[in-house]
């Protein structure tokens, strides 16, 4: 049972427990002019996320605590999150990612925010991330806007399976395997970050279950410079053909996320499923300039294409 007590200045949720699968979520808090919430997670199954986004294929258990408090709608909130993710995996139709463990600590404080995380595989550290947003600018705007304008510092290091990083992208029905090395430092502001670092991938394989797309033996090399990620080269096989790409993607929200990506296809098998099969040759270019509508242009040839239209009776 969950009990909500009515008070003169609002409502109070008395300590309550919710059983979810083999785990327990314990909640308490109050709501009125402000609000507070305390949550304790004990062995919650990460797979419950699959019910909301079918195809994610997530697995593992999470333990820890999340506390949040805000005096009123205009005040800057305070929060503390300490989570441990054990045996985290992602399953596709053909592969199961190697399990990893993750520890995450995040805080919202009076002068800003910070977050730290560590990823371990078989007891060895394969990834670290730390970020700080402080001090807050002395303005009276919404707290989220102030946070986005706070000075940013920190960095990320990762050397391990690509499937682990790709799992956080949350793309149902898609998978990426192979190995990835990533090292980057960041500064300036979250709205307009300054980045410096490199990323390399070897032996990558991308699969899309819906279309039967399979890009294999991919090698990737890129660099973080300023507010953008420059894709220096991406080469891989697509069926009996090949695919190549290069360009850049900006991570600046203030700049409207401009990008310019060029793709070269040579008899590349882009789809192979029961309803669609296609190979393509040619070139494509995806551009987005600040304050302009994205533009996809190019010329491709489809020498072999098959599709099936399914009509409901």
Tab-separated table of C-alpha atoms in Angstrom:
chain	number	residue	atom	x	y	z
A	1	UNK	CA	0.000	0.000	0.000
A	2	UNK	CA	1.020	3.593	-0.702
A	3	UNK	CA	-0.180	6.314	1.676
A	4	UNK	CA	-0.463	9.999	0.749
A	5	UNK	CA	-0.976	12.347	3.688
A	6	UNK	CA	-2.773	15.656	3.142
A	7	UNK	CA	-0.997	18.543	4.897
A	8	UNK	CA	-1.740	22.266	5.184
A	9	UNK	CA	0.975	23.124	2.653
A	10	UNK	CA	0.617	20.162	0.292
A	11	UNK	CA	0.878	16.393	0.180
A	12	UNK	CA	3.329	13.860	1.568
A	13	UNK	CA	4.045	10.435	0.107
A	14	UNK	CA	4.911	8.218	3.052
A	15	UNK	CA	7.638	5.598	2.512
A	16	UNK	CA	6.281	3.100	-0.023
A	17	UNK	CA	7.708	0.089	-1.833
A	18	UNK	CA	6.945	-1.027	-5.382
A	19	UNK	CA	7.994	-4.521	-6.475
A	20	UNK	CA	9.116	-4.670	-10.102
A	21	UNK	CA	10.117	-8.144	-11.234
A	22	UNK	CA	12.769	-9.331	-8.811
A	23	UNK	CA	13.627	-5.811	-7.601
A	24	UNK	CA	12.179	-3.127	-5.384
A	25	UNK	CA	11.700	0.618	-5.803
A	26	UNK	CA	11.237	2.525	-2.525
A	27	UNK	CA	9.753	6.018	-2.737
A	28	UNK	CA	8.961	8.902	-0.400
A	29	UNK	CA	8.567	12.657	-0.787
A	30	UNK	CA	6.287	15.665	-0.606
A	31	UNK	CA	4.622	18.135	-2.953
A	32	UNK	CA	3.370	21.655	-2.365
A	33	UNK	CA	4.971	25.030	-3.038
A	34	UNK	CA	8.092	22.984	-3.704
A	35	UNK	CA	8.764	19.294	-4.006
A	36	UNK	CA	11.145	16.579	-2.872
A	37	UNK	CA	11.563	12.954	-3.826
A	38	UNK	CA	13.708	10.152	-2.468
A	39	UNK	CA	14.056	6.915	-4.427
A	40	UNK	CA	15.972	3.770	-3.516
A	41	UNK	CA	16.542	1.155	-6.204
A	42	UNK	CA	17.273	-2.405	-5.134
A	43	UNK	CA	18.009	-4.950	-7.858
A	44	UNK	CA	15.734	-3.401	-10.499
A	45	UNK	CA	15.833	-5.221	-13.837
A	46	UNK	CA	16.988	-2.878	-16.626
A	47	UNK	CA	14.990	-5.010	-19.072
A	48	UNK	CA	11.808	-3.218	-17.953
A	49	UNK	CA	12.874	-0.384	-20.313
A	50	UNK	CA	12.165	-2.757	-23.202
A	51	UNK	CA	8.443	-2.565	-22.395
A	52	UNK	CA	8.462	1.168	-23.204
A	53	UNK	CA	10.846	0.960	-26.182
A	54	UNK	CA	10.528	-2.508	-27.788
A	55	UNK	CA	13.675	-3.686	-29.498
A	56	UNK	CA	16.170	-2.089	-27.114
A	57	UNK	CA	17.234	-5.485	-25.811
A	58	UNK	CA	18.718	-4.106	-22.591
A	59	UNK	CA	19.659	-6.348	-19.682
A	60	UNK	CA	21.226	-6.029	-16.227
A	61	UNK	CA	20.295	-4.768	-12.772
A	62	UNK	CA	20.522	-1.348	-11.183
A	63	UNK	CA	20.980	-0.413	-7.522
A	64	UNK	CA	21.384	2.945	-5.823
A	65	UNK	CA	19.618	6.132	-4.835
A	66	UNK	CA	18.177	9.281	-6.410
A	67	UNK	CA	17.265	12.339	-4.296
A	68	UNK	CA	15.700	15.534	-5.653
A	69	UNK	CA	14.518	18.685	-3.880
A	70	UNK	CA	13.323	22.102	-5.067
A	71	UNK	CA	11.955	24.779	-2.733
A	72	UNK	CA	9.791	26.399	-5.419
A	73	UNK	CA	9.459	26.549	-9.192
A	74	UNK	CA	11.895	29.476	-9.495
A	75	UNK	CA	14.643	28.122	-7.239
A	76	UNK	CA	17.634	26.082	-8.344
A	77	UNK	CA	17.049	22.434	-7.376
A	78	UNK	CA	19.424	20.123	-5.556
A	79	UNK	CA	19.828	16.499	-6.547
A	80	UNK	CA	22.047	13.549	-5.793
A	81	UNK	CA	22.183	10.320	-7.822
A	82	UNK	CA	24.355	7.309	-6.985
A	83	UNK	CA	23.724	4.329	-9.242
A	84	UNK	CA	25.421	1.005	-9.904
A	85	UNK	CA	24.602	-0.888	-13.092
A	86	UNK	CA	25.632	-4.558	-12.970
A	87	UNK	CA	26.001	-6.999	-15.884
A	88	UNK	CA	24.691	-4.467	-18.382
A	89	UNK	CA	24.141	-6.003	-21.843
A	90	UNK	CA	22.334	-5.342	-25.075
A	91	UNK	CA	20.909	-8.190	-27.139
A	92	UNK	CA	20.144	-8.144	-30.869
A	93	UNK	CA	18.890	-10.922	-33.127
A	94	UNK	CA	22.450	-12.106	-33.762
A	95	UNK	CA	24.651	-10.959	-30.862
A	96	UNK	CA	24.717	-10.313	-27.140
A	97	UNK	CA	27.122	-7.610	-25.977
A	98	UNK	CA	29.713	-8.503	-23.378
A	99	UNK	CA	28.442	-7.583	-19.871
A	100	UNK	CA	29.938	-4.519	-18.186
A	101	UNK	CA	29.481	-2.836	-14.807
A	102	UNK	CA	29.024	0.903	-14.378
A	103	UNK	CA	29.111	3.272	-11.416
A	104	UNK	CA	27.618	6.762	-11.770
A	105	UNK	CA	27.531	9.688	-9.360
A	106	UNK	CA	25.757	12.917	-10.292
A	107	UNK	CA	24.971	16.043	-8.267
A	108	UNK	CA	23.045	19.277	-8.674
A	109	UNK	CA	24.428	21.791	-6.184
A	110	UNK	CA	23.814	25.430	-5.356
A	111	UNK	CA	26.736	26.485	-7.551
A	112	UNK	CA	26.304	24.067	-10.484
A	113	UNK	CA	26.462	20.387	-11.351
A	114	UNK	CA	28.884	17.506	-11.696
A	115	UNK	CA	28.765	13.922	-12.933
A	116	UNK	CA	31.275	11.075	-12.844
A	117	UNK	CA	31.113	7.531	-14.135
A	118	UNK	CA	33.348	4.473	-14.453
A	119	UNK	CA	32.814	1.461	-16.732
A	120	UNK	CA	34.416	-1.903	-15.922
A	121	UNK	CA	34.647	-5.139	-17.863
A	122	UNK	CA	35.855	-8.283	-16.114
A	123	UNK	CA	37.064	-6.095	-13.271
A	124	UNK	CA	39.242	-3.831	-15.459
A	125	UNK	CA	38.381	-0.176	-16.100
A	126	UNK	CA	37.633	0.439	-19.790
A	127	UNK	CA	36.012	3.852	-19.528
A	128	UNK	CA	35.857	6.994	-17.408
A	129	UNK	CA	33.890	10.217	-17.719
A	130	UNK	CA	33.869	13.376	-15.604
A	131	UNK	CA	32.041	16.643	-16.241
A	132	UNK	CA	31.568	19.835	-14.227
A	133	UNK	CA	29.207	22.738	-14.829
A	134	UNK	CA	30.138	25.517	-12.437
A	135	UNK	CA	29.953	28.221	-11.320
A	136	UNK	CA	26.436	29.142	-12.336
A	137	UNK	CA	26.044	32.509	-14.076
A	138	UNK	CA	24.543	35.178	-11.824
A	139	UNK	CA	21.257	35.502	-13.678
A	140	UNK	CA	17.606	35.053	-12.734
A	141	UNK	CA	16.590	32.885	-15.676
A	142	UNK	CA	15.279	29.298	-15.613
A	143	UNK	CA	17.631	26.942	-13.816
A	144	UNK	CA	18.117	24.708	-16.860
A	145	UNK	CA	19.089	27.698	-19.012
A	146	UNK	CA	21.578	28.817	-16.347
A	147	UNK	CA	23.065	25.322	-16.263
A	148	UNK	CA	23.545	25.275	-20.028
A	149	UNK	CA	25.403	28.601	-19.799
A	150	UNK	CA	27.717	27.519	-16.952
A	151	UNK	CA	31.424	26.890	-17.684
A	152	UNK	CA	32.044	23.282	-18.751
A	153	UNK	CA	35.096	21.195	-17.913
A	154	UNK	CA	35.954	17.513	-17.941
A	155	UNK	CA	36.750	14.678	-20.275
A	156	UNK	CA	36.030	11.121	-21.358
A	157	UNK	CA	38.262	8.117	-21.954
A	158	UNK	CA	37.077	4.797	-23.376
A	159	UNK	CA	38.776	1.765	-24.870
A	160	UNK	CA	36.489	-1.227	-25.229
A	161	UNK	CA	33.556	-2.789	-27.101
A	162	UNK	CA	31.582	-0.496	-29.386
A	163	UNK	CA	28.362	-2.241	-28.340
A	164	UNK	CA	28.597	-0.725	-24.856
A	165	UNK	CA	28.773	2.857	-26.128
A	166	UNK	CA	26.127	2.246	-28.807
A	167	UNK	CA	23.712	0.833	-26.232
A	168	UNK	CA	23.410	4.289	-24.644
A	169	UNK	CA	22.233	5.725	-27.981
A	170	UNK	CA	18.962	3.818	-27.473
A	171	UNK	CA	18.346	2.810	-31.098
A	172	UNK	CA	15.878	-0.129	-31.127
A	173	UNK	CA	16.559	-2.872	-33.668
A	174	UNK	CA	20.112	-1.665	-34.367
A	175	UNK	CA	23.502	-2.836	-33.138
A	176	UNK	CA	27.184	-1.944	-33.446
A	177	UNK	CA	29.972	-4.374	-32.577
A	178	UNK	CA	33.754	-4.174	-32.711
A	179	UNK	CA	36.240	-2.113	-30.716
A	180	UNK	CA	36.396	1.646	-30.171
A	181	UNK	CA	38.980	3.936	-28.609
A	182	UNK	CA	37.909	7.411	-27.527
A	183	UNK	CA	39.740	10.214	-25.735
A	184	UNK	CA	38.349	13.746	-25.528
A	185	UNK	CA	38.473	16.776	-23.250
A	186	UNK	CA	35.765	19.431	-23.192
A	187	UNK	CA	35.472	23.034	-22.054
A	188	UNK	CA	33.563	26.285	-22.795
A	189	UNK	CA	29.776	25.763	-22.347
A	190	UNK	CA	27.325	22.906	-22.779
A	191	UNK	CA	25.349	24.988	-25.291
A	192	UNK	CA	28.509	25.657	-27.314
A	193	UNK	CA	31.222	23.174	-26.266
A	194	UNK	CA	34.929	23.229	-27.064
A	195	UNK	CA	36.296	19.753	-27.742
A	196	UNK	CA	39.739	18.264	-28.273
A	197	UNK	CA	40.396	14.570	-28.816
A	198	UNK	CA	40.383	11.554	-31.117
A	199	UNK	CA	38.260	8.471	-31.801
A	200	UNK	CA	39.190	5.288	-33.656
A	201	UNK	CA	37.189	2.173	-34.456
A	202	UNK	CA	38.419	-1.119	-35.862
A	203	UNK	CA	36.527	-4.126	-37.193
A	204	UNK	CA	33.117	-2.541	-36.634
A	205	UNK	CA	29.882	-4.164	-37.782
A	206	UNK	CA	26.577	-2.274	-37.946
A	207	UNK	CA	23.264	-4.096	-38.316
A	208	UNK	CA	19.709	-2.832	-38.788
A	209	UNK	CA	17.187	-5.588	-38.169
A	210	UNK	CA	14.241	-3.834	-39.839
A	211	UNK	CA	15.935	-3.453	-43.248
A	212	UNK	CA	18.510	-6.223	-43.026
A	213	UNK	CA	21.335	-3.706	-43.466
A	214	UNK	CA	24.760	-5.056	-42.522
A	215	UNK	CA	27.910	-2.947	-42.804
A	216	UNK	CA	30.987	-4.959	-41.854
A	217	UNK	CA	34.782	-4.633	-41.531
A	218	UNK	CA	34.392	-0.912	-40.897
A	219	UNK	CA	37.340	1.225	-39.819
A	220	UNK	CA	36.646	4.671	-38.447
A	221	UNK	CA	38.948	7.580	-37.645
A	222	UNK	CA	37.905	10.990	-36.412
A	223	UNK	CA	38.856	13.937	-34.247
A	224	UNK	CA	37.140	16.390	-31.910
A	225	UNK	CA	38.125	19.965	-32.706
A	226	UNK	CA	36.389	23.076	-31.426
A	227	UNK	CA	32.646	22.430	-31.341
A	228	UNK	CA	32.643	19.646	-33.921
A	229	UNK	CA	33.453	16.026	-34.564
A	230	UNK	CA	35.382	15.632	-37.821
A	231	UNK	CA	34.923	12.233	-39.452
A	232	UNK	CA	38.225	11.897	-41.292
A	233	UNK	CA	37.441	8.512	-42.781
A	234	UNK	CA	34.999	5.620	-42.563
A	235	UNK	CA	35.481	2.596	-44.805
A	236	UNK	CA	33.544	-0.651	-44.779
A	237	UNK	CA	31.864	-3.424	-46.723
A	238	UNK	CA	28.173	-3.601	-47.549
A	239	UNK	CA	27.441	-7.016	-49.026
A	240	UNK	CA	29.655	-7.374	-52.110
A	241	UNK	CA	30.166	-3.627	-52.306
A	242	UNK	CA	31.767	-0.870	-50.244
A	243	UNK	CA	30.830	2.315	-48.446
A	244	UNK	CA	33.015	5.336	-47.620
A	245	UNK	CA	32.206	8.506	-45.694
A	246	UNK	CA	33.802	11.675	-44.336
A	247	UNK	CA	32.724	15.087	-43.085
A	248	UNK	CA	31.837	16.766	-39.819
A	249	UNK	CA	29.037	17.128	-37.283
A	250	UNK	CA	28.828	20.122	-34.948
A	251	UNK	CA	27.762	19.582	-31.333
A	252	UNK	CA	26.830	23.215	-30.798
A	253	UNK	CA	23.176	23.777	-29.913
A	254	UNK	CA	23.780	27.528	-30.103
A	255	UNK	CA	24.944	27.082	-33.705
A	256	UNK	CA	22.007	24.879	-34.672
A	257	UNK	CA	24.071	21.670	-35.068
A	258	UNK	CA	25.474	22.313	-38.570
A	259	UNK	CA	26.937	19.331	-40.433
A	260	UNK	CA	28.337	18.223	-43.770
A	261	UNK	CA	28.635	14.469	-44.422
A	262	UNK	CA	29.657	12.894	-47.760
A	263	UNK	CA	29.006	9.222	-48.546
A	264	UNK	CA	30.335	7.196	-51.487
A	265	UNK	CA	28.568	3.930	-52.403
A	266	UNK	CA	29.936	1.254	-54.730
A	267	UNK	CA	27.451	-1.588	-55.272
A	268	UNK	CA	26.675	-1.328	-51.561
A	269	UNK	CA	23.978	-3.652	-50.217
A	270	UNK	CA	21.844	-1.251	-48.151
A	271	UNK	CA	18.896	-3.539	-47.444
A	272	UNK	CA	18.258	-7.264	-47.441
A	273	UNK	CA	15.008	-8.314	-45.786
A	274	UNK	CA	11.831	-10.205	-46.654
A	275	UNK	CA	10.125	-6.986	-47.814
A	276	UNK	CA	13.011	-4.918	-49.218
A	277	UNK	CA	16.323	-5.605	-50.925
A	278	UNK	CA	18.506	-2.999	-52.618
A	279	UNK	CA	22.078	-2.292	-53.696
A	280	UNK	CA	23.275	1.181	-54.647
A	281	UNK	CA	26.170	3.016	-56.268
A	282	UNK	CA	26.768	6.747	-56.308
A	283	UNK	CA	27.284	9.615	-53.888
A	284	UNK	CA	25.204	11.388	-51.255
A	285	UNK	CA	25.771	14.573	-49.289
A	286	UNK	CA	23.912	15.641	-46.159
A	287	UNK	CA	24.327	19.322	-45.283
A	288	UNK	CA	22.881	21.514	-42.595
A	289	UNK	CA	23.915	25.143	-42.298
A	290	UNK	CA	23.077	27.369	-39.307
A	291	UNK	CA	19.443	28.550	-39.387
A	292	UNK	CA	18.776	26.605	-42.594
A	293	UNK	CA	16.769	23.489	-43.419
A	294	UNK	CA	18.881	20.308	-43.804
A	295	UNK	CA	19.574	19.295	-47.410
A	296	UNK	CA	20.176	15.773	-48.711
A	297	UNK	CA	21.534	15.743	-52.266
A	298	UNK	CA	23.395	13.454	-54.657
A	299	UNK	CA	22.898	10.828	-57.327
A	300	UNK	CA	22.598	7.081	-56.769
A	301	UNK	CA	21.967	4.134	-59.083
A	302	UNK	CA	19.944	1.127	-57.975
A	303	UNK	CA	20.872	-1.747	-60.298
A	304	UNK	CA	19.124	-4.350	-58.152
A	305	UNK	CA	16.040	-3.501	-56.147
A	306	UNK	CA	13.223	-5.696	-54.842
A	307	UNK	CA	10.324	-4.740	-52.600
A	308	UNK	CA	7.094	-6.308	-51.426
A	309	UNK	CA	3.918	-4.383	-50.648
A	310	UNK	CA	1.836	-5.999	-47.903
A	311	UNK	CA	-1.829	-4.999	-47.888
A	312	UNK	CA	-4.131	-5.640	-44.943
A	313	UNK	CA	-7.441	-7.265	-45.830
